[in-house]
Amino acid sequence: MFLEIKGIKKSFGAGESYVDVLKGIDLEIEKGEFCVLLGPSGSGKSTLLNIIGGIDGADAGSITIQGEQLGDMKEKKLSLYRRKHLGYIFQMYNLIPNLTVRENIEVGAYLSDRPLDVDELLETLGLYEHQRKLPNQLSGGQQQRTAIGRAIVKNPDILLCDEPTGALDYNTSKEILKLIETLNHKYGNTIVMVTHNDAIKDMADRVVKLRDGMIRRNYQNEQKIPAADLEW
C-alpha cells in the first residue's frame, strides 16, 4: 500500500477550549490515486491533510508512505522528506512577488533530484507565453497555475491540495480542476484534495467523507466524470 493512515487522532486546546478534531482515522490510498476529502467546515479534513503532509503532528496513530513512517522521522529528515516527496497547493498562491512565473516554478525544481522539464510544464500549464510576467501581472487563475507548477515541477509522489479552487470563480475553477486531472494522468502523482465543493468528488478515484472528526463514508467511484463535465 502506498499511503497508509492508521488510528490518527488530533486535538487542540485545553480545558473548556479543548476540541477533538480527529477521532481515529483509518485510510489507505493507492499510488496514482486521486482522493478527495469532503466535509463541512470543522470536520477535520484540512487537519488530516496537514498531518499527511508532515506540517502538523498527530497525537496518536501512524502515517506510512511507501513503507516509511512519518512519526519516526526527526525534524531534519522530515523536512527532507517533505522537500523530496510532497507538493503543496493552497487556496492562497504564496508566490514570490519579485520573481517571474518561470522563476517561481524553478524554485520548486531546485528542491528535486528529478524535476520535470520546466518548458514542457509551462506548456501543459498554459503559461508558456506568460513565463516572463510577475505575479501581479497575472489573473487569479494564472497565479494558481503558477503555484501548481511550483508544486508539481519537483515531481512529488503526493500532491496535497487544500481548497485549490476556493478563491476562484466557476470557470477558472473548472480550468484548474482540468489541469490537476491532466497532471494526474500525465505524471501519475497521487493527489489528495480537500474541498467542500460536493461536485468535485465525481472526478476523483476515491471519495472520503468526514464529519465531526470521523470518516463517515469511504468509497471508490465506479464511473468518474471528467473535470470538464462537472457542474455546480
PDB file of C-alpha atoms in Angstrom:
ATOM      1  CA  MET A   1       0.000   0.000   0.000  1.00  0.00           C
ATOM      2  CA  PHE A   2       1.362   3.420  -0.994  1.00  0.00           C
ATOM      3  CA  LEU A   3      -0.185   5.636   1.713  1.00  0.00           C
ATOM      4  CA  GLU A   4      -1.435   4.073   4.925  1.00  0.00           C
ATOM      5  CA  ILE A   5      -3.137   6.090   7.653  1.00  0.00           C
ATOM      6  CA  LYS A   6      -3.899   4.267  10.911  1.00  0.00           C
ATOM      7  CA  GLY A   7      -5.702   5.472  14.030  1.00  0.00           C
ATOM      8  CA  ILE A   8      -4.881   9.164  13.539  1.00  0.00           C
ATOM      9  CA  LYS A   9      -6.112  11.340  16.398  1.00  0.00           C
ATOM     10  CA  LYS A  10      -5.647  15.061  16.893  1.00  0.00           C
ATOM     11  CA  SER A  11      -6.989  17.573  19.393  1.00  0.00           C
ATOM     12  CA  PHE A  12      -6.422  21.268  20.015  1.00  0.00           C
ATOM     13  CA  GLY A  13      -6.746  23.468  23.087  1.00  0.00           C
ATOM     14  CA  ALA A  14      -7.206  22.576  26.742  1.00  0.00           C
ATOM     15  CA  GLY A  15      -9.867  22.830  29.419  1.00  0.00           C
ATOM     16  CA  GLU A  16     -13.054  24.428  28.112  1.00  0.00           C
ATOM     17  CA  SER A  17     -11.493  25.180  24.719  1.00  0.00           C
ATOM     18  CA  TYR A  18     -10.455  21.520  24.154  1.00  0.00           C
ATOM     19  CA  VAL A  19     -11.592  20.208  20.746  1.00  0.00           C
ATOM     20  CA  ASP A  20     -11.267  16.667  19.426  1.00  0.00           C
ATOM     21  CA  VAL A  21     -10.598  17.325  15.728  1.00  0.00           C
ATOM     22  CA  LEU A  22      -9.723  13.805  14.503  1.00  0.00           C
ATOM     23  CA  LYS A  23     -11.052  10.786  16.397  1.00  0.00           C
ATOM     24  CA  GLY A  24      -9.213   7.838  14.887  1.00  0.00           C
ATOM     25  CA  ILE A  25      -8.829   7.991  11.110  1.00  0.00           C
ATOM     26  CA  ASP A  26      -8.032   4.850   9.097  1.00  0.00           C
ATOM     27  CA  LEU A  27      -7.460   5.263   5.373  1.00  0.00           C
ATOM     28  CA  GLU A  28      -5.479   3.657   2.559  1.00  0.00           C
ATOM     29  CA  ILE A  29      -4.661   5.381  -0.739  1.00  0.00           C
ATOM     30  CA  GLU A  30      -3.109   3.675  -3.766  1.00  0.00           C
ATOM     31  CA  LYS A  31      -0.232   5.097  -5.816  1.00  0.00           C
ATOM     32  CA  GLY A  32      -1.539   7.408  -8.545  1.00  0.00           C
ATOM     33  CA  GLU A  33      -4.980   7.603  -6.963  1.00  0.00           C
ATOM     34  CA  PHE A  34      -6.936  10.870  -6.925  1.00  0.00           C
ATOM     35  CA  CYS A  35      -8.553  11.073  -3.484  1.00  0.00           C
ATOM     36  CA  VAL A  36     -10.988  13.806  -2.417  1.00  0.00           C
ATOM     37  CA  LEU A  37     -11.562  14.590   1.276  1.00  0.00           C
ATOM     38  CA  LEU A  38     -15.035  16.072   1.622  1.00  0.00           C
ATOM     39  CA  GLY A  39     -16.771  17.522   4.615  1.00  0.00           C
ATOM     40  CA  PRO A  40     -18.239  20.609   6.230  1.00  0.00           C
ATOM     41  CA  SER A  41     -16.099  23.249   7.870  1.00  0.00           C
ATOM     42  CA  GLY A  42     -14.625  21.864  11.093  1.00  0.00           C
ATOM     43  CA  SER A  43     -14.870  18.215  10.008  1.00  0.00           C
ATOM     44  CA  GLY A  44     -11.080  17.799  10.307  1.00  0.00           C
ATOM     45  CA  LYS A  45     -10.214  17.466   6.612  1.00  0.00           C
ATOM     46  CA  SER A  46      -7.543  20.203   6.476  1.00  0.00           C
ATOM     47  CA  THR A  47      -6.015  18.955   9.739  1.00  0.00           C
ATOM     48  CA  LEU A  48      -5.785  15.473   8.239  1.00  0.00           C
ATOM     49  CA  LEU A  49      -4.165  16.898   5.087  1.00  0.00           C
ATOM     50  CA  ASN A  50      -1.602  18.786   7.190  1.00  0.00           C
ATOM     51  CA  ILE A  51      -0.753  15.621   9.139  1.00  0.00           C
ATOM     52  CA  ILE A  52      -0.312  13.632   5.907  1.00  0.00           C
ATOM     53  CA  GLY A  53       1.970  16.435   4.705  1.00  0.00           C
ATOM     54  CA  GLY A  54       4.103  16.428   7.841  1.00  0.00           C
ATOM     55  CA  ILE A  55       3.134  20.059   8.524  1.00  0.00           C
ATOM     56  CA  ASP A  56       1.346  19.052  11.723  1.00  0.00           C
ATOM     57  CA  GLY A  57       1.924  16.107  14.061  1.00  0.00           C
ATOM     58  CA  ALA A  58      -0.744  13.647  15.220  1.00  0.00           C
ATOM     59  CA  ASP A  59      -1.455  12.911  18.902  1.00  0.00           C
ATOM     60  CA  ALA A  60      -1.822   9.203  18.122  1.00  0.00           C
ATOM     61  CA  GLY A  61      -1.710   6.843  15.157  1.00  0.00           C
ATOM     62  CA  SER A  62       0.687   6.466  12.256  1.00  0.00           C
ATOM     63  CA  ILE A  63       1.183   7.587   8.662  1.00  0.00           C
ATOM     64  CA  THR A  64       3.258   5.379   6.383  1.00  0.00           C
ATOM     65  CA  ILE A  65       4.252   6.485   2.884  1.00  0.00           C
ATOM     66  CA  GLN A  66       5.994   3.895   0.720  1.00  0.00           C
ATOM     67  CA  GLY A  67       6.923   1.936   3.835  1.00  0.00           C
ATOM     68  CA  GLU A  68       8.377   4.942   5.704  1.00  0.00           C
ATOM     69  CA  GLN A  69       6.662   6.109   8.873  1.00  0.00           C
ATOM     70  CA  LEU A  70       6.423   9.884   9.199  1.00  0.00           C
ATOM     71  CA  GLY A  71       6.327   9.698  13.001  1.00  0.00           C
ATOM     72  CA  ASP A  72       9.743   8.013  13.107  1.00  0.00           C
ATOM     73  CA  MET A  73      11.437  10.888  11.308  1.00  0.00           C
ATOM     74  CA  LYS A  74      13.411  13.533  13.157  1.00  0.00           C
ATOM     75  CA  GLU A  75      12.801  17.147  12.087  1.00  0.00           C
ATOM     76  CA  LYS A  76      15.716  17.259   9.628  1.00  0.00           C
ATOM     77  CA  LYS A  77      14.684  14.010   7.937  1.00  0.00           C
ATOM     78  CA  LEU A  78      11.020  15.081   7.895  1.00  0.00           C
ATOM     79  CA  SER A  79      11.976  18.375   6.266  1.00  0.00           C
ATOM     80  CA  LEU A  80      13.962  16.490   3.619  1.00  0.00           C
ATOM     81  CA  TYR A  81      11.067  14.105   3.109  1.00  0.00           C
ATOM     82  CA  ARG A  82       8.608  16.967   2.576  1.00  0.00           C
ATOM     83  CA  ARG A  83      11.013  18.601   0.159  1.00  0.00           C
ATOM     84  CA  LYS A  84      11.606  15.495  -1.934  1.00  0.00           C
ATOM     85  CA  HIS A  85       8.258  13.719  -1.900  1.00  0.00           C
ATOM     86  CA  LEU A  86       5.448  16.209  -1.268  1.00  0.00           C
ATOM     87  CA  GLY A  87       3.940  19.053  -3.277  1.00  0.00           C
ATOM     88  CA  TYR A  88       1.500  21.534  -1.710  1.00  0.00           C
ATOM     89  CA  ILE A  89      -1.200  23.646  -3.349  1.00  0.00           C
ATOM     90  CA  PHE A  90      -3.144  26.012  -1.096  1.00  0.00           C
ATOM     91  CA  GLN A  91      -6.051  28.389  -1.589  1.00  0.00           C
ATOM     92  CA  MET A  92      -3.578  31.261  -1.280  1.00  0.00           C
ATOM     93  CA  TYR A  93      -0.985  31.202  -4.033  1.00  0.00           C
ATOM     94  CA  ASN A  94       2.042  32.274  -1.904  1.00  0.00           C
ATOM     95  CA  LEU A  95       4.066  33.245  -4.972  1.00  0.00           C
ATOM     96  CA  ILE A  96       7.308  35.213  -4.616  1.00  0.00           C
ATOM     97  CA  PRO A  97       6.244  38.669  -5.900  1.00  0.00           C
ATOM     98  CA  ASN A  98       9.575  39.795  -7.410  1.00  0.00           C
ATOM     99  CA  LEU A  99      10.140  36.543  -9.358  1.00  0.00           C
ATOM    100  CA  THR A 100       8.648  35.808 -12.776  1.00  0.00           C
ATOM    101  CA  VAL A 101       6.286  32.900 -13.455  1.00  0.00           C
ATOM    102  CA  ARG A 102       9.202  30.823 -14.717  1.00  0.00           C
ATOM    103  CA  GLU A 103      11.417  31.697 -11.740  1.00  0.00           C
ATOM    104  CA  ASN A 104       8.646  30.870  -9.247  1.00  0.00           C
ATOM    105  CA  ILE A 105       8.322  27.425 -10.832  1.00  0.00           C
ATOM    106  CA  GLU A 106      12.102  26.947 -10.941  1.00  0.00           C
ATOM    107  CA  VAL A 107      12.212  27.487  -7.162  1.00  0.00           C
ATOM    108  CA  GLY A 108      10.344  24.170  -6.885  1.00  0.00           C
ATOM    109  CA  ALA A 109      12.659  22.476  -9.395  1.00  0.00           C
ATOM    110  CA  TYR A 110      15.724  23.275  -7.263  1.00  0.00           C
ATOM    111  CA  LEU A 111      14.248  21.158  -4.454  1.00  0.00           C
ATOM    112  CA  SER A 112      14.239  17.970  -6.503  1.00  0.00           C
ATOM    113  CA  ASP A 113      16.713  15.384  -7.745  1.00  0.00           C
ATOM    114  CA  ARG A 114      14.361  14.536 -10.624  1.00  0.00           C
ATOM    115  CA  PRO A 115      12.461  17.685 -11.621  1.00  0.00           C
ATOM    116  CA  LEU A 116      10.133  17.812 -14.591  1.00  0.00           C
ATOM    117  CA  ASP A 117      11.120  19.741 -17.704  1.00  0.00           C
ATOM    118  CA  VAL A 118      10.174  23.375 -16.977  1.00  0.00           C
ATOM    119  CA  ASP A 119       9.423  24.282 -20.626  1.00  0.00           C
ATOM    120  CA  GLU A 120       7.148  21.282 -21.074  1.00  0.00           C
ATOM    121  CA  LEU A 121       5.391  22.034 -17.794  1.00  0.00           C
ATOM    122  CA  LEU A 122       4.874  25.698 -18.760  1.00  0.00           C
ATOM    123  CA  GLU A 123       3.182  24.440 -21.958  1.00  0.00           C
ATOM    124  CA  THR A 124       0.975  21.982 -20.024  1.00  0.00           C
ATOM    125  CA  LEU A 125       0.013  24.759 -17.587  1.00  0.00           C
ATOM    126  CA  GLY A 126      -0.844  27.145 -20.423  1.00  0.00           C
ATOM    127  CA  LEU A 127       1.709  29.617 -19.060  1.00  0.00           C
ATOM    128  CA  TYR A 128       4.461  29.477 -21.681  1.00  0.00           C
ATOM    129  CA  GLU A 129       3.635  32.884 -23.157  1.00  0.00           C
ATOM    130  CA  HIS A 130       3.293  34.394 -19.654  1.00  0.00           C
ATOM    131  CA  GLN A 131       6.572  32.996 -18.261  1.00  0.00           C
ATOM    132  CA  ARG A 132       8.308  36.399 -18.047  1.00  0.00           C
ATOM    133  CA  LYS A 133       5.446  38.087 -16.156  1.00  0.00           C
ATOM    134  CA  LEU A 134       5.451  38.853 -12.443  1.00  0.00           C
ATOM    135  CA  PRO A 135       2.605  37.560 -10.227  1.00  0.00           C
ATOM    136  CA  ASN A 136       0.914  40.992 -10.041  1.00  0.00           C
ATOM    137  CA  GLN A 137       0.574  40.942 -13.857  1.00  0.00           C
ATOM    138  CA  LEU A 138      -1.430  37.689 -13.767  1.00  0.00           C
ATOM    139  CA  SER A 139      -5.083  36.807 -13.245  1.00  0.00           C
ATOM    140  CA  GLY A 140      -6.084  34.725 -10.197  1.00  0.00           C
ATOM    141  CA  GLY A 141      -6.277  31.601 -12.343  1.00  0.00           C
ATOM    142  CA  GLN A 142      -2.825  32.207 -13.831  1.00  0.00           C
ATOM    143  CA  GLN A 143      -1.400  32.751 -10.338  1.00  0.00           C
ATOM    144  CA  GLN A 144      -2.898  29.452  -9.178  1.00  0.00           C
ATOM    145  CA  ARG A 145      -1.490  27.705 -12.276  1.00  0.00           C
ATOM    146  CA  THR A 146       1.932  29.072 -11.355  1.00  0.00           C
ATOM    147  CA  ALA A 147       1.527  27.816  -7.776  1.00  0.00           C
ATOM    148  CA  ILE A 148       0.547  24.390  -9.157  1.00  0.00           C
ATOM    149  CA  GLY A 149       3.589  24.468 -11.437  1.00  0.00           C
ATOM    150  CA  ARG A 150       5.879  25.191  -8.492  1.00  0.00           C
ATOM    151  CA  ALA A 151       4.368  22.245  -6.560  1.00  0.00           C
ATOM    152  CA  ILE A 152       4.398  19.755  -9.439  1.00  0.00           C
ATOM    153  CA  VAL A 153       7.776  20.603 -11.052  1.00  0.00           C
ATOM    154  CA  LYS A 154       9.657  18.655  -8.400  1.00  0.00           C
ATOM    155  CA  ASN A 155       7.633  15.595  -9.468  1.00  0.00           C
ATOM    156  CA  PRO A 156       6.324  14.819  -5.963  1.00  0.00           C
ATOM    157  CA  ASP A 157       4.964  11.395  -5.061  1.00  0.00           C
ATOM    158  CA  ILE A 158       1.987  13.094  -3.420  1.00  0.00           C
ATOM    159  CA  LEU A 159       0.326  16.375  -4.363  1.00  0.00           C
ATOM    160  CA  LEU A 160      -1.658  17.810  -1.437  1.00  0.00           C
ATOM    161  CA  CYS A 161      -4.326  20.341  -2.429  1.00  0.00           C
ATOM    162  CA  ASP A 162      -6.192  22.391   0.197  1.00  0.00           C
ATOM    163  CA  GLU A 163      -9.228  24.054  -1.415  1.00  0.00           C
ATOM    164  CA  PRO A 164      -7.202  24.861  -4.580  1.00  0.00           C
ATOM    165  CA  THR A 165     -10.228  26.468  -6.272  1.00  0.00           C
ATOM    166  CA  GLY A 166     -11.586  28.172  -3.140  1.00  0.00           C
ATOM    167  CA  ALA A 167     -10.643  31.710  -4.232  1.00  0.00           C
ATOM    168  CA  LEU A 168     -11.555  31.291  -7.909  1.00  0.00           C
ATOM    169  CA  ASP A 169     -14.714  31.856  -9.970  1.00  0.00           C
ATOM    170  CA  TYR A 170     -16.637  28.972 -11.574  1.00  0.00           C
ATOM    171  CA  ASN A 171     -14.953  28.937 -14.992  1.00  0.00           C
ATOM    172  CA  THR A 172     -11.442  29.383 -13.600  1.00  0.00           C
ATOM    173  CA  SER A 173     -12.125  26.647 -11.016  1.00  0.00           C
ATOM    174  CA  LYS A 174     -13.056  24.271 -13.829  1.00  0.00           C
ATOM    175  CA  GLU A 175      -9.835  25.132 -15.682  1.00  0.00           C
ATOM    176  CA  ILE A 176      -7.741  24.442 -12.569  1.00  0.00           C
ATOM    177  CA  LEU A 177      -9.528  21.125 -11.947  1.00  0.00           C
ATOM    178  CA  LYS A 178      -8.961  20.096 -15.570  1.00  0.00           C
ATOM    179  CA  LEU A 179      -5.295  20.953 -15.138  1.00  0.00           C
ATOM    180  CA  ILE A 180      -4.963  18.880 -11.936  1.00  0.00           C
ATOM    181  CA  GLU A 181      -6.706  15.996 -13.731  1.00  0.00           C
ATOM    182  CA  THR A 182      -4.254  16.297 -16.657  1.00  0.00           C
ATOM    183  CA  LEU A 183      -1.266  16.292 -14.289  1.00  0.00           C
ATOM    184  CA  ASN A 184      -2.601  13.187 -12.512  1.00  0.00           C
ATOM    185  CA  HIS A 185      -2.945  11.353 -15.850  1.00  0.00           C
ATOM    186  CA  LYS A 186       0.307  12.622 -17.349  1.00  0.00           C
ATOM    187  CA  TYR A 187       2.690  12.269 -14.409  1.00  0.00           C
ATOM    188  CA  GLY A 188       0.888   9.719 -12.214  1.00  0.00           C
ATOM    189  CA  ASN A 189       1.220  11.688  -8.965  1.00  0.00           C
ATOM    190  CA  THR A 190      -1.024  10.630  -6.101  1.00  0.00           C
ATOM    191  CA  ILE A 191      -3.404  13.507  -5.327  1.00  0.00           C
ATOM    192  CA  VAL A 192      -5.167  14.203  -2.039  1.00  0.00           C
ATOM    193  CA  MET A 193      -7.539  17.158  -2.299  1.00  0.00           C
ATOM    194  CA  VAL A 194      -9.548  18.826   0.447  1.00  0.00           C
ATOM    195  CA  THR A 195     -12.711  20.561  -0.721  1.00  0.00           C
ATOM    196  CA  HIS A 196     -16.189  21.468   0.481  1.00  0.00           C
ATOM    197  CA  ASN A 197     -17.421  21.540  -3.143  1.00  0.00           C
ATOM    198  CA  ASP A 198     -19.502  18.370  -3.423  1.00  0.00           C
ATOM    199  CA  ALA A 199     -19.345  18.285  -7.253  1.00  0.00           C
ATOM    200  CA  ILE A 200     -15.564  17.728  -7.277  1.00  0.00           C
ATOM    201  CA  LYS A 201     -15.999  14.250  -5.756  1.00  0.00           C
ATOM    202  CA  ASP A 202     -17.315  12.952  -9.097  1.00  0.00           C
ATOM    203  CA  MET A 203     -13.912  13.377 -10.814  1.00  0.00           C
ATOM    204  CA  ALA A 204     -11.995  11.504  -8.092  1.00  0.00           C
ATOM    205  CA  ASP A 205     -10.993   7.845  -7.868  1.00  0.00           C
ATOM    206  CA  ARG A 206     -11.694   7.740  -4.136  1.00  0.00           C
ATOM    207  CA  VAL A 207     -14.084   9.840  -2.053  1.00  0.00           C
ATOM    208  CA  VAL A 208     -13.684  10.145   1.717  1.00  0.00           C
ATOM    209  CA  LYS A 209     -16.439  11.980   3.591  1.00  0.00           C
ATOM    210  CA  LEU A 210     -15.588  13.313   7.036  1.00  0.00           C
ATOM    211  CA  ARG A 211     -17.891  14.661   9.711  1.00  0.00           C
ATOM    212  CA  ASP A 212     -17.023  15.517  13.319  1.00  0.00           C
ATOM    213  CA  GLY A 213     -13.503  14.125  13.005  1.00  0.00           C
ATOM    214  CA  MET A 214     -14.521  10.721  11.710  1.00  0.00           C
ATOM    215  CA  ILE A 215     -14.788   9.072   8.289  1.00  0.00           C
ATOM    216  CA  ARG A 216     -18.481   8.570   7.531  1.00  0.00           C
ATOM    217  CA  ARG A 217     -18.037   7.176   4.004  1.00  0.00           C
ATOM    218  CA  ASN A 218     -15.063   5.922   2.005  1.00  0.00           C
ATOM    219  CA  TYR A 219     -15.758   4.625  -1.487  1.00  0.00           C
ATOM    220  CA  GLN A 220     -14.321   4.371  -4.986  1.00  0.00           C
ATOM    221  CA  ASN A 221     -16.072   5.991  -7.930  1.00  0.00           C
ATOM    222  CA  GLU A 222     -17.316   3.362 -10.358  1.00  0.00           C
ATOM    223  CA  GLN A 223     -17.718   5.976 -13.088  1.00  0.00           C
ATOM    224  CA  LYS A 224     -15.625   9.097 -12.877  1.00  0.00           C
ATOM    225  CA  ILE A 225     -16.844  12.284 -14.548  1.00  0.00           C
ATOM    226  CA  PRO A 226     -14.181  14.342 -16.386  1.00  0.00           C
ATOM    227  CA  ALA A 227     -13.487  17.724 -14.762  1.00  0.00           C
ATOM    228  CA  ALA A 228     -14.755  19.488 -17.916  1.00  0.00           C
ATOM    229  CA  ASP A 229     -18.222  17.930 -17.379  1.00  0.00           C
ATOM    230  CA  LEU A 230     -18.611  18.828 -13.706  1.00  0.00           C
ATOM    231  CA  GLU A 231     -21.381  21.268 -12.794  1.00  0.00           C
ATOM    232  CA  TRP A 232     -22.254  23.025  -9.550  1.00  0.00           C
TER     233      TRP A 232
END
